[in-house]
Short mmCIF file of C-alpha atoms and ligand atoms in Angstrom, two decimals:
data_model
loop_
_atom_site.label_atom_id
_atom_site.label_comp_id
_atom_site.label_asym_id
_atom_site.label_seq_id
_atom_site.Cartn_x
_atom_site.Cartn_y
_atom_site.Cartn_z
CA MET A 1 103.28 71.87 99.38
CA ALA A 2 100.36 73.44 97.73
CA THR A 3 97.06 73.52 99.84
CA SER A 4 93.74 74.38 98.16
CA ARG A 5 93.88 78.09 98.91
CA VAL A 6 97.33 78.43 97.12
CA GLY A 7 95.98 80.48 93.76
CA ARG A 8 93.38 82.89 95.05
CA VAL A 9 94.03 86.39 94.19
CA GLY A 10 91.99 89.31 95.24
CA ILE A 11 92.62 92.26 93.14
CA ILE A 12 91.21 95.55 94.56
CA GLY A 13 90.88 97.79 91.43
CA GLY A 14 89.40 97.51 88.56
CA GLY A 15 91.37 100.23 86.21
CA VAL A 16 93.35 99.51 83.64
CA GLY A 17 96.12 98.54 86.06
CA GLY A 18 93.94 95.78 87.73
CA CYS A 19 92.85 94.12 84.88
CA SER A 20 96.01 93.89 83.41
CA ALA A 21 97.11 91.99 86.22
CA ALA A 22 94.13 89.77 86.32
CA LYS A 23 94.61 88.85 82.77
CA THR A 24 98.26 88.33 83.25
CA ILE A 25 97.86 85.88 86.31
CA SER A 26 94.55 84.06 84.98
CA ASN A 27 95.97 83.41 81.33
CA ALA A 28 99.59 82.14 82.91
CA LEU A 29 97.98 79.86 85.54
CA GLY A 30 94.47 79.26 84.06
CA SER A 31 92.09 77.21 86.44
CA ALA A 32 94.80 76.96 88.99
CA VAL A 33 94.02 79.75 90.15
CA GLU A 34 90.87 82.09 91.36
CA VAL A 35 91.15 85.84 90.10
CA THR A 36 88.41 88.26 91.81
CA LEU A 37 88.12 91.46 91.00
CA PHE A 38 86.54 94.37 93.67
CA GLU A 39 85.89 97.41 91.94
CA ILE A 40 83.59 100.25 93.61
CA GLY A 41 82.10 101.49 90.04
CA ARG A 42 79.85 99.65 87.66
CA GLY A 43 81.80 98.18 85.71
CA PRO A 44 85.87 98.19 84.51
CA GLY A 45 88.09 101.25 83.86
CA GLY A 46 88.44 103.71 86.88
CA ARG A 47 90.32 107.10 85.62
CA SER A 48 90.26 105.72 81.64
CA ALA A 49 86.42 104.68 82.34
CA THR A 50 83.70 105.56 80.11
CA ARG A 51 80.32 107.32 81.60
CA ARG A 52 77.37 105.81 79.82
CA THR A 53 73.67 106.39 81.23
CA ARG A 54 70.49 104.21 80.85
CA GLU A 55 68.32 107.16 80.02
CA PHE A 56 70.07 107.33 76.30
CA PRO A 57 71.76 103.72 75.82
CA GLY A 58 74.04 105.30 72.62
CA LEU A 59 75.80 107.41 74.53
CA HIS A 60 79.32 107.11 75.89
CA ILE A 61 81.41 110.09 77.49
CA ASN A 62 85.33 109.68 78.12
CA HIS A 63 85.25 111.72 80.99
CA GLY A 64 88.89 110.64 82.56
CA ALA A 65 91.43 109.96 80.45
CA PRO A 66 90.62 110.80 76.71
CA THR A 67 93.66 109.04 75.46
CA ALA A 68 96.56 107.36 76.03
CA GLN A 69 99.91 108.55 75.38
CA ILE A 70 102.59 105.24 74.73
CA VAL A 71 106.39 105.54 74.34
CA THR A 72 107.55 102.55 74.82
CA GLU A 73 107.18 99.35 72.49
CA GLU A 74 106.29 97.24 75.28
CA GLY A 75 103.44 99.67 76.19
CA ARG A 76 102.35 99.59 72.65
CA LYS A 77 102.02 95.71 72.48
CA ALA A 78 100.54 95.99 75.77
CA ILE A 79 97.62 98.49 74.90
CA GLU A 80 97.31 96.64 71.45
CA ALA A 81 96.44 93.61 73.21
CA ALA A 82 93.80 95.44 75.03
CA GLY A 83 92.16 96.25 71.48
CA GLY A 84 93.59 99.92 71.35
CA GLU A 85 93.38 102.11 68.30
CA GLU A 86 95.90 104.07 67.07
CA VAL A 87 94.77 107.95 66.57
CA LYS A 88 96.17 110.98 64.65
CA GLY A 89 95.30 114.62 64.51
CA GLY A 90 92.94 117.11 66.16
CA HIS A 91 95.51 117.01 69.26
CA GLY A 92 97.32 120.18 70.35
CA THR A 93 96.79 123.42 72.10
CA LEU A 94 94.01 126.19 72.47
CA ASN A 95 94.71 129.53 73.08
CA SER A 96 92.60 130.94 75.71
CA SER A 97 92.89 134.41 74.59
CA THR A 98 92.46 134.02 70.44
CA GLY A 99 90.61 130.66 70.19
CA GLU A 100 93.56 129.74 67.94
CA PHE A 101 94.16 125.92 68.25
CA GLN A 102 97.68 124.55 66.79
CA GLU A 103 97.85 121.34 66.38
CA LYS A 104 101.11 119.08 68.46
CA GLU A 105 102.53 115.97 68.18
CA GLU A 106 104.25 114.81 70.97
CA GLY A 107 106.99 111.89 71.12
CA GLY A 108 105.52 108.49 71.13
CA TRP A 109 101.60 107.07 69.77
CA LEU A 110 98.29 108.31 70.72
CA PHE A 111 95.76 105.46 71.17
CA VAL A 112 91.78 105.37 72.12
CA GLY A 113 90.08 102.37 73.34
CA GLU A 114 88.22 99.85 70.57
CA GLY A 115 85.92 102.29 69.00
CA GLY A 116 86.75 105.25 70.62
CA VAL A 117 85.43 104.03 74.23
CA MET A 118 87.96 104.53 76.58
CA GLY A 119 86.18 101.94 78.80
CA ASN A 120 86.98 99.38 76.55
CA LEU A 121 90.63 99.49 77.18
CA ALA A 122 90.64 97.95 80.80
CA ALA A 123 87.04 95.97 79.68
CA SER A 124 88.68 93.82 76.94
CA LEU A 125 91.45 93.05 79.12
CA ILE A 126 88.95 90.65 81.37
CA GLU A 127 86.02 90.42 78.98
CA GLY A 128 85.77 87.42 76.02
CA THR A 129 89.33 87.16 76.36
CA GLY A 130 89.26 83.83 77.61
CA ALA A 131 90.82 85.00 80.82
CA ASN A 132 88.80 83.54 83.81
CA VAL A 133 87.94 86.77 85.96
CA LYS A 134 85.31 86.98 88.25
CA THR A 135 84.43 90.76 88.83
CA LYS A 136 82.37 91.97 91.92
CA TYR A 137 81.62 95.26 90.79
CA ASN A 138 79.56 98.08 93.02
CA SER A 139 82.14 96.53 95.81
CA MET A 140 83.99 98.74 97.94
CA VAL A 141 86.69 97.15 99.79
CA ARG A 142 86.56 99.21 103.28
CA GLY A 143 88.34 96.78 105.63
CA LEU A 144 91.05 94.22 105.14
CA GLU A 145 92.60 91.65 107.72
CA ARG A 146 95.32 89.49 107.45
CA VAL A 147 94.56 85.89 109.31
CA ARG A 148 96.91 84.18 111.19
CA GLY A 149 99.28 87.52 110.18
CA LEU A 150 102.87 86.05 108.75
CA GLU A 151 102.49 82.76 110.46
CA ARG A 152 101.70 79.53 108.67
CA ALA A 153 99.34 76.79 110.46
CA ALA A 154 100.33 73.61 111.57
CA ASN A 155 99.37 71.89 108.49
CA GLY A 156 101.48 73.98 106.12
CA ASP A 157 98.74 76.66 105.10
CA ASP A 158 99.59 80.17 104.95
CA GLY A 159 97.91 82.93 106.34
CA TYR A 160 95.13 84.84 103.84
CA TRP A 161 93.68 88.07 103.70
CA ILE A 162 89.72 88.67 104.47
CA LEU A 163 88.35 91.80 102.15
CA ARG A 164 84.95 93.19 103.65
CA ASN A 165 82.36 96.15 102.97
CA GLY A 166 81.62 99.04 104.98
CA ALA A 167 79.13 96.79 106.54
CA GLY A 168 81.93 94.77 107.89
CA GLU A 169 80.61 91.85 105.95
CA ILE A 170 82.89 89.23 103.97
CA LEU A 171 83.32 90.31 100.18
CA GLY A 172 85.76 87.89 99.46
CA GLU A 173 89.09 85.98 100.86
CA ALA A 174 92.55 85.73 98.85
CA ASP A 175 95.70 84.34 99.53
CA TRP A 176 97.64 87.45 97.51
CA LEU A 177 96.16 90.94 97.41
CA VAL A 178 96.87 93.04 94.57
CA VAL A 179 96.23 96.59 95.47
CA ALA A 180 95.74 98.02 92.48
CA GLY A 181 93.79 101.47 93.19
CA SER A 182 96.28 103.25 96.08
CA GLY A 183 93.55 104.88 98.30
CA VAL A 184 93.13 101.43 100.09
CA ALA A 185 96.62 102.29 100.82
CA HIS A 186 97.08 106.01 101.00
CA PRO A 187 96.18 109.03 103.86
CA ARG A 188 93.91 110.63 101.45
CA TRP A 189 91.59 107.88 102.18
CA THR A 190 91.39 109.16 105.87
CA ALA A 191 90.25 112.70 104.31
CA THR A 192 87.28 111.03 102.26
CA PHE A 193 86.15 108.25 105.02
CA GLY A 194 87.55 109.57 108.31
CA ASN A 195 89.29 106.16 109.10
CA GLU A 196 92.30 104.76 108.91
CA PRO A 197 93.26 103.40 105.45
CA PRO A 198 92.29 99.64 105.15
CA LEU A 199 95.74 98.34 104.63
CA VAL A 200 97.56 100.94 107.10
CA GLU A 201 95.38 99.53 109.74
CA ALA A 202 95.94 95.84 108.49
CA ALA A 203 99.78 96.43 108.35
CA LYS A 204 100.07 97.66 111.92
CA ALA A 205 98.63 94.04 113.20
CA LEU A 206 101.21 92.37 110.87
CA GLY A 207 104.70 94.31 111.52
CA ASP A 208 105.99 93.33 107.85
CA SER A 209 108.82 95.47 107.70
CA GLN A 210 108.42 95.43 103.64
CA LEU A 211 104.56 96.29 103.59
CA ASP A 212 105.66 99.07 105.92
CA SER A 213 108.04 100.23 103.60
CA SER A 214 105.98 100.10 100.81
CA LEU A 215 103.15 102.00 102.60
CA LYS A 216 105.61 104.36 103.65
CA ALA A 217 106.72 105.33 99.83
CA ILE A 218 103.05 105.03 98.75
CA ALA A 219 102.21 107.76 101.52
CA SER A 220 105.17 110.12 100.11
CA GLN A 221 103.13 110.45 97.03
CA ARG A 222 100.39 112.86 96.46
CA ALA A 223 97.10 113.18 94.26
CA SER A 224 96.74 115.57 91.98
CA PRO A 225 93.20 116.41 91.25
CA VAL A 226 91.14 117.31 88.34
CA ILE A 227 87.43 118.29 88.18
CA ALA A 228 85.39 116.95 84.58
CA VAL A 229 82.34 118.68 83.43
CA PHE A 230 80.91 117.04 80.48
CA PHE A 231 77.81 117.51 78.49
CA VAL A 232 76.04 115.54 75.44
CA LEU A 233 74.35 117.80 72.11
CA SER A 234 72.55 117.03 69.15
CA GLY A 235 71.59 117.86 65.40
CA SER A 236 73.03 121.50 64.36
CA GLU A 237 74.35 122.07 67.93
CA ALA A 238 76.55 119.07 68.05
CA GLN A 239 77.67 120.15 64.42
CA ARG A 240 79.56 123.36 65.21
CA TRP A 241 81.49 121.23 67.53
CA LEU A 242 82.25 118.77 65.17
CA ASP A 243 83.19 121.70 62.79
CA LEU A 244 85.98 122.60 65.29
CA PRO A 245 89.47 122.27 64.25
CA PHE A 246 90.52 119.54 67.23
CA LYS A 247 89.25 116.92 69.25
CA VAL A 248 91.64 117.14 72.51
CA ALA A 249 92.97 120.44 73.20
CA LYS A 250 95.11 121.71 76.28
CA ILE A 251 93.66 125.17 77.00
CA GLU A 252 96.83 127.72 77.52
CA GLY A 253 96.45 130.88 79.83
CA ASN A 254 93.33 129.93 81.39
CA GLU A 255 93.15 129.80 85.44
CA VAL A 256 89.84 127.44 85.34
CA LEU A 257 90.12 125.14 82.31
CA GLY A 258 92.88 123.03 81.42
CA LYS A 259 91.82 120.57 78.67
CA VAL A 260 88.54 120.55 76.14
CA MET A 261 87.87 117.15 74.48
CA ILE A 262 85.01 117.17 71.72
CA GLN A 263 84.18 113.00 71.02
CA ARG A 264 81.78 112.01 68.88
CA THR A 265 79.23 109.77 70.54
CA GLY A 266 75.33 108.41 70.24
CA GLU A 267 73.62 105.71 68.34
CA GLU A 268 74.62 106.82 64.95
CA GLY A 269 77.60 108.81 66.09
CA ASN A 270 76.55 112.34 65.27
CA GLU A 271 76.03 113.61 68.77
CA VAL A 272 79.11 115.24 70.26
CA ALA A 273 79.77 115.11 74.25
CA VAL A 274 81.68 117.96 75.05
CA VAL A 275 84.29 117.04 78.38
CA LEU A 276 85.82 120.11 80.05
CA HIS A 277 88.71 119.23 82.54
CA SER A 278 89.60 122.11 84.93
CA SER A 279 93.42 123.27 85.89
CA ARG A 280 95.13 121.55 88.67
CA ALA A 281 94.96 124.79 90.48
CA PHE A 282 90.94 125.17 90.09
CA ALA A 283 90.34 121.69 91.68
CA GLU A 284 92.75 121.97 94.40
CA THR A 285 91.13 125.15 95.46
CA ASN A 286 87.78 123.75 95.16
CA LYS A 287 87.38 120.66 97.34
CA GLY A 288 84.81 118.91 98.78
CA VAL A 289 82.83 117.58 95.48
CA TYR A 290 82.51 114.32 94.21
CA GLY A 291 79.68 114.76 91.59
CA SER A 292 76.39 113.33 92.49
CA THR A 293 76.79 110.22 90.56
CA SER A 294 80.22 109.55 91.38
CA SER A 295 81.32 105.97 93.32
CA ALA A 296 82.99 107.58 95.98
CA LYS A 297 79.44 109.36 97.17
CA ARG A 298 77.36 106.21 95.57
CA VAL A 299 79.23 103.43 97.40
CA GLY A 300 81.36 105.08 99.46
CA GLY A 301 78.95 107.33 100.85
CA ALA A 302 81.67 110.43 100.48
CA LYS A 303 79.69 113.82 101.10
CA SER A 304 79.16 116.27 98.03
CA ASP A 305 77.92 119.82 98.46
CA LYS A 306 75.31 120.14 95.42
CA GLY A 307 75.26 123.79 95.91
CA LYS A 308 78.89 123.97 95.61
CA GLU A 309 79.12 121.59 92.37
CA ASP A 310 76.51 123.43 90.55
CA GLU A 311 78.81 126.93 91.35
CA LEU A 312 81.70 124.97 90.14
CA ASN A 313 79.72 123.82 86.83
CA ALA A 314 78.76 127.10 86.00
CA MET A 315 82.44 128.73 86.48
CA MET A 316 83.75 126.36 84.31
CA LEU A 317 81.19 126.64 81.42
CA GLU A 318 81.49 130.41 82.13
CA ALA A 319 85.56 130.38 81.55
CA LEU A 320 84.63 128.14 78.34
CA ALA A 321 82.63 130.98 77.26
CA LYS A 322 84.93 133.81 77.36
CA ILE A 323 87.25 131.86 74.83
CA PRO A 324 86.29 132.88 71.10
CA GLN A 325 85.25 130.63 68.42
CA ILE A 326 83.92 127.94 71.37
CA PRO A 327 80.18 127.53 70.15
CA GLU A 328 77.70 128.53 72.78
CA VAL A 329 76.24 125.89 75.23
CA PRO A 330 72.96 126.04 75.15
CA MET A 331 70.62 126.03 77.88
CA THR A 332 69.26 122.63 77.48
CA CYS A 333 71.61 119.93 76.56
CA LYS A 334 70.80 116.42 75.67
CA TYR A 335 72.30 115.47 78.52
CA GLY A 336 74.44 117.37 81.31
CA PRO A 337 76.10 119.43 82.45
CA VAL A 338 77.17 116.85 84.82
CA LEU A 339 80.47 117.46 87.28
CA HIS A 340 82.75 114.61 88.28
CA ARG A 341 85.77 115.12 90.48
CA TRP A 342 88.90 112.93 90.20
CA GLY A 343 90.57 113.36 93.38
CA ASN A 344 93.42 111.38 92.34
CA ALA A 345 93.79 112.16 88.54
CA PHE A 346 97.47 112.29 88.41
CA VAL A 347 99.93 110.74 91.02
CA VAL A 348 102.87 113.30 92.09
CA GLY A 349 106.11 112.08 93.29
CA GLU A 350 108.70 109.13 93.18
CA GLY A 351 106.82 105.74 91.59
CA LEU A 352 106.58 102.84 94.24
CA SER A 353 109.79 100.59 93.25
CA ARG A 354 109.14 97.42 91.54
CA GLU A 355 110.97 96.02 94.70
CA ASN A 356 108.34 97.37 97.30
CA SER A 357 105.47 96.45 94.73
CA MET A 358 105.93 93.01 95.88
CA CYS A 359 105.61 91.94 99.57
CA ARG A 360 106.39 88.52 99.30
CA ASN A 361 105.63 87.75 103.31
CA ALA A 362 102.76 89.64 103.79
CA LYS A 363 101.36 88.38 100.19
CA VAL A 364 100.42 92.03 98.95
CA ALA A 365 101.28 93.15 95.59
CA PHE A 366 101.00 97.05 94.11
CA CYS A 367 100.43 97.69 90.81
CA GLY A 368 99.02 100.81 88.51
CA ASP A 369 99.84 103.92 87.32
CA TYR A 370 101.65 104.95 90.71
CA VAL A 371 104.41 101.88 90.54
CA GLU A 372 107.39 102.08 88.32
CA THR A 373 107.81 100.78 85.03
CA ASP A 374 109.63 102.01 81.89
CA ALA A 375 106.64 104.25 81.04
CA PRO A 376 105.96 107.84 82.79
CA LEU A 377 104.27 107.80 86.19
CA SER A 378 100.79 108.80 86.18
CA SER A 379 99.93 107.10 82.74
CA ILE A 380 97.47 104.38 81.27
CA GLU A 381 100.72 102.89 79.76
CA CYS A 382 102.46 102.84 83.20
CA ALA A 383 98.99 101.15 84.68
CA LEU A 384 99.09 98.55 82.19
CA LEU A 385 102.75 97.61 82.26
CA ALA A 386 102.50 97.72 86.08
CA GLY A 387 99.63 95.24 86.03
CA LYS A 388 101.98 93.15 83.97
CA GLN A 389 104.72 93.37 86.04
CA THR A 390 102.83 92.56 89.07
CA GLY A 391 100.74 90.01 87.74
CA GLU A 392 103.88 87.87 86.15
CA ALA A 393 105.79 88.21 89.85
CA ILE A 394 102.50 86.77 91.74
CA VAL A 395 102.65 83.92 88.81
CA LYS A 396 106.36 83.32 89.55
CA GLU A 397 105.44 83.53 93.42
CA ILE A 398 102.39 80.55 93.05
CA LYS A 399 104.56 78.47 90.71
CA GLY A 400 107.33 78.19 93.01
CA GLY A 401 104.99 77.74 95.69
CA ALA A 402 102.94 74.94 94.30
C1 LIG B 1 91.29 114.08 83.93
C2 LIG B 1 91.95 112.78 83.87
C3 LIG B 1 92.65 112.64 82.61
C4 LIG B 1 93.83 112.29 81.86
N1 LIG B 1 94.96 111.93 80.96
C5 LIG B 1 95.20 111.30 80.71
C6 LIG B 1 96.09 111.39 79.33
O1 LIG B 1 95.79 112.15 78.60
N2 LIG B 1 97.01 110.06 79.26
C7 LIG B 1 97.21 109.24 79.93
O2 LIG B 1 98.03 108.21 79.46
N3 LIG B 1 96.76 108.81 81.48
C8 LIG B 1 95.73 110.10 81.87
N4 LIG B 1 95.24 110.01 82.75
C9 LIG B 1 95.43 109.15 83.93
C10 LIG B 1 95.35 107.90 83.44
O3 LIG B 1 93.63 107.72 83.32
C11 LIG B 1 95.48 106.67 84.86
O4 LIG B 1 97.06 107.03 85.04
C12 LIG B 1 95.31 105.40 84.79
O5 LIG B 1 93.37 105.15 83.91
C13 LIG B 1 95.39 104.64 85.66
O6 LIG B 1 95.15 103.19 85.67
P1 LIG B 1 95.09 102.29 87.00
O7 LIG B 1 94.43 101.20 87.19
O8 LIG B 1 96.36 102.70 87.79
O9 LIG B 1 94.06 102.95 88.29
P2 LIG B 1 92.69 103.74 88.36
O10 LIG B 1 92.13 103.56 86.73
O11 LIG B 1 92.40 104.79 89.19
O12 LIG B 1 91.75 102.28 89.01
C14 LIG B 1 91.40 102.06 90.19
C15 LIG B 1 90.49 101.64 90.39
O13 LIG B 1 90.77 101.01 91.77
C16 LIG B 1 88.97 101.37 92.12
N5 LIG B 1 89.01 101.11 93.75
C17 LIG B 1 89.97 102.05 94.59
N6 LIG B 1 89.31 101.94 95.66
C18 LIG B 1 88.95 100.82 96.06
C19 LIG B 1 88.45 99.85 96.65
N7 LIG B 1 88.28 100.33 98.20
N8 LIG B 1 87.55 98.91 96.35
C20 LIG B 1 87.26 98.62 95.23
N9 LIG B 1 87.52 99.42 94.25
C21 LIG B 1 88.56 100.65 94.84
C22 LIG B 1 88.85 103.08 91.62
O14 LIG B 1 87.17 102.56 91.58
C23 LIG B 1 89.15 102.63 90.35
O15 LIG B 1 88.38 101.93 89.25
C24 LIG B 1 93.98 110.82 82.93
C25 LIG B 1 93.71 110.74 84.25
C26 LIG B 1 92.03 111.47 84.81
C27 LIG B 1 91.41 111.63 85.71
#
């Protein structure tokens, strides 16, 4: 029998994966379900977010994923439904010693968010689409507890989840929990925040073998980091970058840098945001910084070493300056250079199997780019499809139980 609580879904994580799940569930069940999305950041997007600043309202900087490579028809439909726009040209490799750019087309299609703003992908899934999704931004889930464990109350009510913040206050309650950012379930949580990952802690009390097996699979995945440095230029300084033959270039033969991106920005679209992504090795060697404006630091209280941050910032700019043909970065930029560390830029290992992404007894489901779909792991396409897949599975469960 349906109870008043059946139908509350709490989604932890407002990246493309969580937003895709939120939209799928909300569209299918309408007012019969209450979908709430909890997100540490100031808005949706996660690793495909777009940085904005109150100081310069027209600026937007895609400091995470610069584009989405789409390889499946289903992925194409999903990204188009998220307002994605196909882009062509200006993507390839940059030789670090000669400065020579070579255009390279990989298989599939390249997409960006509406208007070139990557953050619009996640946002457009939950905003203005008729999807009835409650959002709680600046909300980091730091504690999880399942009331009544796997037991049912005498009146037939299932147990439910309580989500708490760092002060132990209740952020929300949910019948189904969707883990759309693997952080609350992965051992890397402990390295940053000290205690056990919240879902691992909650699972100890539950004793659900499938949840235990899912957590074990997630723990075997590793996170590959990237350090991003970005700055904005205007006028003739911007023009020099716009004159270069690329928009997104993989840097070959460089120990420090992995990619450089040139994006038009500003109210008139005539300013330029330059984004540098470090090599994986450089990010792995240089731990202990998050960026003073990162959500991990701002909301989660993660400690970042400012002196080290400045040092890494300078090292990445120095490596850039050594590449021939690259314009000089002026001493004063309109904005930045700002550093941001993506501790979990890419997922390495086996994707969480479709079967283990649904724990029916514990009412926990997983989605995001760490879950198996038909798309490559650790991509925007994977996150979109996993959100849809997990969302559909929850809809089926809720309908079945009603
Ligand atoms: C530097 C970089 C370059 C990339 N390049 C590409 C590329 O070229 N092509 C491509 O397809 N992909 C690329 N990616 C990967 C792509 O961005 C991700 O695969 C995709 O965005 C993942 O989406 P997601 O929803 O699964 O996870 P995320 O975007 O990570 O979303 C998870 C969300 O959960 C939130 N969260 C985590 N813990 C909590 C908590 N306790 N409480 C509340 N909220 C929480 C996080 O803040 C985050 O917003 C890149 C990523 C980075 C960082």
